[in-house]
Amino acid sequence: KAGVTQTPRYLIKTRGQQVTLSCSPISGHRSVSWYQQTPGQGLQFLFEYFSETQRNKGNFPGRFSGRQFSNSRSEMNVSTLELGDSALYLCASSQWTGGDTEAFFGQGTRLTVV
Amino acid sequence: LAKTTQPISMDSYEGQEVNITCSHNNIATNDYITWYQQFPSQGPRFIIQGYKTKVTNEVASLFIPADRKSSTLSLPRVSLSDTAVYYCLVGGPNDYKLSFGAGTTVTVRA
């Protein structure tokens, strides 16, 4: 079956702009999580959605937001981009949420802010 | 979530067995231990998960002692393609996020 699909794969934006990233989970998976990965901070949790409800949010400013649709697809939005937002953004899906669950990650979206 | 500690890096040669030990002294009763592998510019990939004793699959083995305060991921007969970062995570059914530490960078040389 198809894996987790993230679009676009690469993106270049200018400071101050906003960006929307998309994630299509594996069919049947209801939980979608987002992570930011940078060389300095590693993999950091952004937020998690389950059945369209955000159940957990990481320590990121309000410029980072997300949503999940009824078909489990998810989007995350970053407004007023800063240079420090340059990172690999990863989406993960799983059938349910929990540390005992296998998470399937997408290839990520490489965002570069100039 | 229980915090994990693992070595920053390990070097090995092709054909050798690589063992990565992870410490998780504060693991909770309902926590599982999960290992992920990540190649550059790709998302992490699930390798193996266990609760206690030993778990083995086609790519790795996971050894968990009775006190569960540590675990060891064993990669048999590594090849150059096993060069990656390996993350040890601990979490239970009510943990809504995965907490990744710095991971262990394993470098396999010819």
CSV table of C-alpha atoms in Angstrom, one decimal:
chain,number,residue,atom,x,y,z
A,1,LYS,CA,0.0,0.0,0.0
A,2,ALA,CA,1.1,3.6,-0.5
A,3,GLY,CA,3.3,5.2,2.1
A,4,VAL,CA,3.0,8.6,3.7
A,5,THR,CA,3.1,11.3,1.0
A,6,GLN,CA,4.4,14.8,1.7
A,7,THR,CA,4.2,17.6,-0.8
A,8,PRO,CA,6.0,19.6,-1.9
A,9,ARG,CA,9.4,17.9,-1.4
A,10,TYR,CA,11.3,21.1,-1.6
A,11,LEU,CA,10.3,24.7,-1.1
A,12,ILE,CA,12.1,28.0,-1.1
A,13,LYS,CA,10.4,31.0,0.6
A,14,THR,CA,11.3,34.5,1.5
A,15,ARG,CA,11.3,35.8,5.1
A,16,GLY,CA,7.9,37.1,6.0
A,17,GLN,CA,6.0,34.8,3.7
A,18,GLN,CA,3.8,32.0,4.7
A,19,VAL,CA,3.8,28.4,3.7
A,20,THR,CA,1.5,25.4,3.7
A,21,LEU,CA,2.8,21.8,3.7
A,22,SER,CA,0.6,18.8,3.0
A,23,CYS,CA,0.7,15.3,4.3
A,24,SER,CA,-1.4,12.3,3.1
A,25,PRO,CA,-1.2,9.5,5.6
A,26,ILE,CA,-1.4,5.8,4.9
A,27,SER,CA,-4.9,4.7,4.2
A,28,GLY,CA,-6.7,3.8,7.4
A,29,HIS,CA,-4.4,5.7,9.6
A,30,ARG,CA,-6.2,8.3,11.8
A,31,SER,CA,-3.2,9.8,13.6
A,32,VAL,CA,-0.9,12.3,11.9
A,33,SER,CA,2.0,14.0,13.6
A,34,TRP,CA,4.4,16.7,12.4
A,35,TYR,CA,8.1,17.1,13.3
A,36,GLN,CA,10.7,19.7,12.5
A,37,GLN,CA,14.3,18.5,12.0
A,38,THR,CA,17.3,20.8,12.1
A,39,PRO,CA,21.0,20.1,12.5
A,40,GLY,CA,21.1,22.0,15.8
A,41,GLN,CA,17.9,20.9,17.5
A,42,GLY,CA,17.3,17.4,16.0
A,43,LEU,CA,13.8,16.1,15.6
A,44,GLN,CA,11.3,18.2,17.5
A,45,PHE,CA,7.6,17.4,17.8
A,46,LEU,CA,5.2,20.1,16.4
A,47,PHE,CA,1.7,18.7,16.8
A,48,GLU,CA,-0.5,15.6,16.6
A,49,TYR,CA,-3.9,15.2,15.2
A,50,PHE,CA,-6.4,12.3,15.6
A,51,SER,CA,-9.7,12.3,13.9
A,52,GLU,CA,-9.5,16.0,13.1
A,53,THR,CA,-8.6,17.0,16.7
A,54,GLN,CA,-5.3,18.3,17.8
A,55,ARG,CA,-4.4,16.4,20.9
A,56,ASN,CA,-0.9,17.6,21.6
A,57,LYS,CA,1.3,20.5,20.6
A,58,GLY,CA,5.0,21.0,20.9
A,59,ASN,CA,6.8,24.1,22.1
A,60,PHE,CA,6.6,26.2,19.0
A,61,PRO,CA,5.3,29.7,18.5
A,62,GLY,CA,1.8,30.3,17.3
A,63,ARG,CA,3.1,31.0,13.8
A,64,PHE,CA,3.0,27.2,13.4
A,65,SER,CA,-0.4,25.7,13.0
A,66,GLY,CA,-2.0,22.7,11.5
A,67,ARG,CA,-5.2,21.0,10.8
A,68,GLN,CA,-6.5,17.6,9.8
A,69,PHE,CA,-9.4,16.9,7.4
A,70,SER,CA,-12.1,14.2,7.6
A,71,ASN,CA,-10.1,12.0,5.2
A,72,SER,CA,-7.1,12.2,7.7
A,73,ARG,CA,-5.0,14.3,5.3
A,74,SER,CA,-3.2,17.0,7.2
A,75,GLU,CA,-1.7,20.4,6.5
A,76,MET,CA,0.6,22.5,8.5
A,77,ASN,CA,1.1,26.2,8.0
A,78,VAL,CA,3.9,28.5,9.0
A,79,SER,CA,3.2,32.2,8.8
A,80,THR,CA,5.7,35.1,8.8
A,81,LEU,CA,8.6,32.9,8.0
A,82,GLU,CA,11.9,33.4,9.7
A,83,LEU,CA,15.3,32.2,8.6
A,84,GLY,CA,15.3,29.8,11.5
A,85,ASP,CA,12.3,28.0,10.1
A,86,SER,CA,14.5,26.4,7.5
A,87,ALA,CA,14.3,22.8,8.2
A,88,LEU,CA,13.1,19.3,7.1
A,89,TYR,CA,9.5,19.0,8.1
A,90,LEU,CA,8.4,15.4,8.6
A,91,CYS,CA,4.9,14.0,8.8
A,92,ALA,CA,4.2,10.6,10.4
A,93,SER,CA,1.0,8.6,10.4
A,94,SER,CA,-0.2,5.7,12.5
A,95,GLN,CA,-3.3,3.7,13.1
A,96,TRP,CA,-3.7,5.2,16.5
A,97,THR,CA,-1.5,7.3,18.8
A,98,GLY,CA,0.9,6.0,21.4
A,99,GLY,CA,4.5,5.3,22.2
A,100,ASP,CA,3.6,1.6,21.6
A,101,THR,CA,2.6,2.3,18.0
A,102,GLU,CA,4.6,2.1,14.8
A,103,ALA,CA,4.8,5.4,13.1
A,104,PHE,CA,5.3,5.7,9.4
A,105,PHE,CA,7.2,8.8,8.2
A,106,GLY,CA,7.1,10.5,4.9
A,107,GLN,CA,10.1,11.7,3.0
A,108,GLY,CA,9.7,15.2,4.4
A,109,THR,CA,9.5,18.7,2.9
A,110,ARG,CA,12.8,20.6,2.8
A,111,LEU,CA,11.9,24.2,3.5
A,112,THR,CA,14.5,26.9,2.9
A,113,VAL,CA,13.8,30.4,4.0
A,114,VAL,CA,15.9,33.1,2.4
B,1,LEU,CA,8.0,10.4,28.7
B,2,ALA,CA,11.0,8.5,30.0
B,3,LYS,CA,14.3,10.1,28.9
B,4,THR,CA,16.8,8.0,26.9
B,5,THR,CA,20.5,8.1,26.8
B,6,GLN,CA,22.5,6.5,24.0
B,7,PRO,CA,26.0,6.9,22.6
B,8,ILE,CA,26.5,9.8,20.1
B,9,SER,CA,28.4,7.7,17.6
B,10,MET,CA,29.8,4.2,16.8
B,11,ASP,CA,32.1,3.0,14.1
B,12,SER,CA,32.1,-0.5,12.7
B,13,TYR,CA,33.2,-2.5,9.7
B,14,GLU,CA,31.2,-4.5,7.1
B,15,GLY,CA,30.2,-7.9,8.3
B,16,GLN,CA,30.5,-7.1,12.0
B,17,GLU,CA,27.7,-7.0,14.6
B,18,VAL,CA,26.8,-3.7,16.0
B,19,ASN,CA,25.2,-3.3,19.4
B,20,ILE,CA,23.8,0.0,20.6
B,21,THR,CA,22.8,0.3,24.2
B,22,CYS,CA,20.2,2.7,25.3
B,23,SER,CA,19.5,3.7,29.0
B,24,HIS,CA,16.0,4.5,30.1
B,25,ASN,CA,16.2,4.5,33.9
B,26,ASN,CA,12.7,6.1,34.4
B,27,ILE,CA,10.8,3.8,32.1
B,28,ALA,CA,7.2,3.4,33.1
B,29,THR,CA,5.3,0.1,33.5
B,30,ASN,CA,3.3,0.5,30.3
B,31,ASP,CA,6.1,1.9,28.2
B,32,TYR,CA,7.5,0.2,25.2
B,33,ILE,CA,10.9,0.5,23.7
B,34,THR,CA,11.1,1.4,20.0
B,35,TRP,CA,14.1,1.9,17.7
B,36,TYR,CA,14.0,3.9,14.5
B,37,GLN,CA,16.6,4.3,11.7
B,38,GLN,CA,17.1,7.5,9.7
B,39,PHE,CA,19.1,8.1,6.6
B,40,PRO,CA,20.1,11.7,5.6
B,41,SER,CA,17.2,13.8,4.2
B,42,GLN,CA,14.7,11.0,4.8
B,43,GLY,CA,12.1,10.3,7.5
B,44,PRO,CA,12.9,7.8,10.3
B,45,ARG,CA,12.0,4.2,9.7
B,46,PHE,CA,10.7,1.8,12.3
B,47,ILE,CA,13.1,-1.0,13.0
B,48,ILE,CA,11.9,-2.9,16.1
B,49,GLN,CA,9.8,-2.6,19.2
B,50,GLY,CA,9.7,-4.6,22.4
B,51,TYR,CA,8.4,-4.6,26.0
B,52,LYS,CA,10.6,-7.2,27.7
B,53,THR,CA,13.1,-10.0,27.1
B,54,LYS,CA,14.1,-10.4,23.5
B,55,VAL,CA,12.5,-9.5,20.2
B,56,THR,CA,13.9,-10.5,16.8
B,57,ASN,CA,12.9,-9.6,13.3
B,58,GLU,CA,14.5,-9.9,9.9
B,59,VAL,CA,16.8,-6.9,10.4
B,60,ALA,CA,17.6,-6.6,14.1
B,61,SER,CA,17.3,-8.0,17.6
B,62,LEU,CA,16.3,-6.1,20.7
B,63,PHE,CA,17.5,-7.3,24.1
B,64,ILE,CA,15.7,-6.0,27.2
B,65,PRO,CA,16.8,-7.0,30.7
B,66,ALA,CA,14.4,-7.9,33.4
B,67,ASP,CA,14.6,-4.4,35.0
B,68,ARG,CA,13.9,-2.8,31.7
B,69,LYS,CA,16.2,0.2,32.6
B,70,SER,CA,18.2,-0.3,29.4
B,71,SER,CA,17.9,-2.0,26.0
B,72,THR,CA,20.3,-3.1,23.3
B,73,LEU,CA,19.7,-3.0,19.6
B,74,SER,CA,21.8,-5.6,17.8
B,75,LEU,CA,22.4,-5.3,14.0
B,76,PRO,CA,24.0,-8.5,12.7
B,77,ARG,CA,26.5,-8.4,9.9
B,78,VAL,CA,26.2,-4.7,9.0
B,79,SER,CA,26.9,-3.4,5.5
B,80,LEU,CA,27.7,0.0,4.2
B,81,SER,CA,24.0,0.7,3.7
B,82,ASP,CA,23.5,0.4,7.5
B,83,THR,CA,25.3,3.7,8.0
B,84,ALA,CA,22.6,5.9,9.6
B,85,VAL,CA,21.4,7.5,12.7
B,86,TYR,CA,19.6,5.1,15.2
B,87,TYR,CA,17.1,6.5,17.7
B,88,CYS,CA,15.9,4.8,20.8
B,89,LEU,CA,12.5,5.9,22.1
B,90,VAL,CA,10.4,5.0,25.1
B,91,GLY,CA,6.7,5.6,25.3
B,92,GLY,CA,3.3,4.2,26.3
B,93,PRO,CA,-0.2,4.1,24.9
B,94,ASN,CA,-1.1,7.6,26.2
B,95,ASP,CA,2.0,9.3,24.7
B,96,TYR,CA,0.8,11.4,21.8
B,97,LYS,CA,4.2,12.3,20.6
B,98,LEU,CA,7.5,10.6,19.9
B,99,SER,CA,10.4,12.1,21.7
B,100,PHE,CA,13.6,11.7,19.7
B,101,GLY,CA,16.9,12.3,21.4
B,102,ALA,CA,20.2,12.9,19.5
B,103,GLY,CA,20.4,9.3,18.3
B,104,THR,CA,23.5,7.3,17.6
B,105,THR,CA,25.3,7.8,14.4
B,106,VAL,CA,26.6,4.5,13.2
B,107,THR,CA,29.2,4.6,10.5
B,108,VAL,CA,30.1,1.3,8.7
B,109,ARG,CA,33.4,1.2,6.9
B,110,ALA,CA,34.6,-1.2,4.2
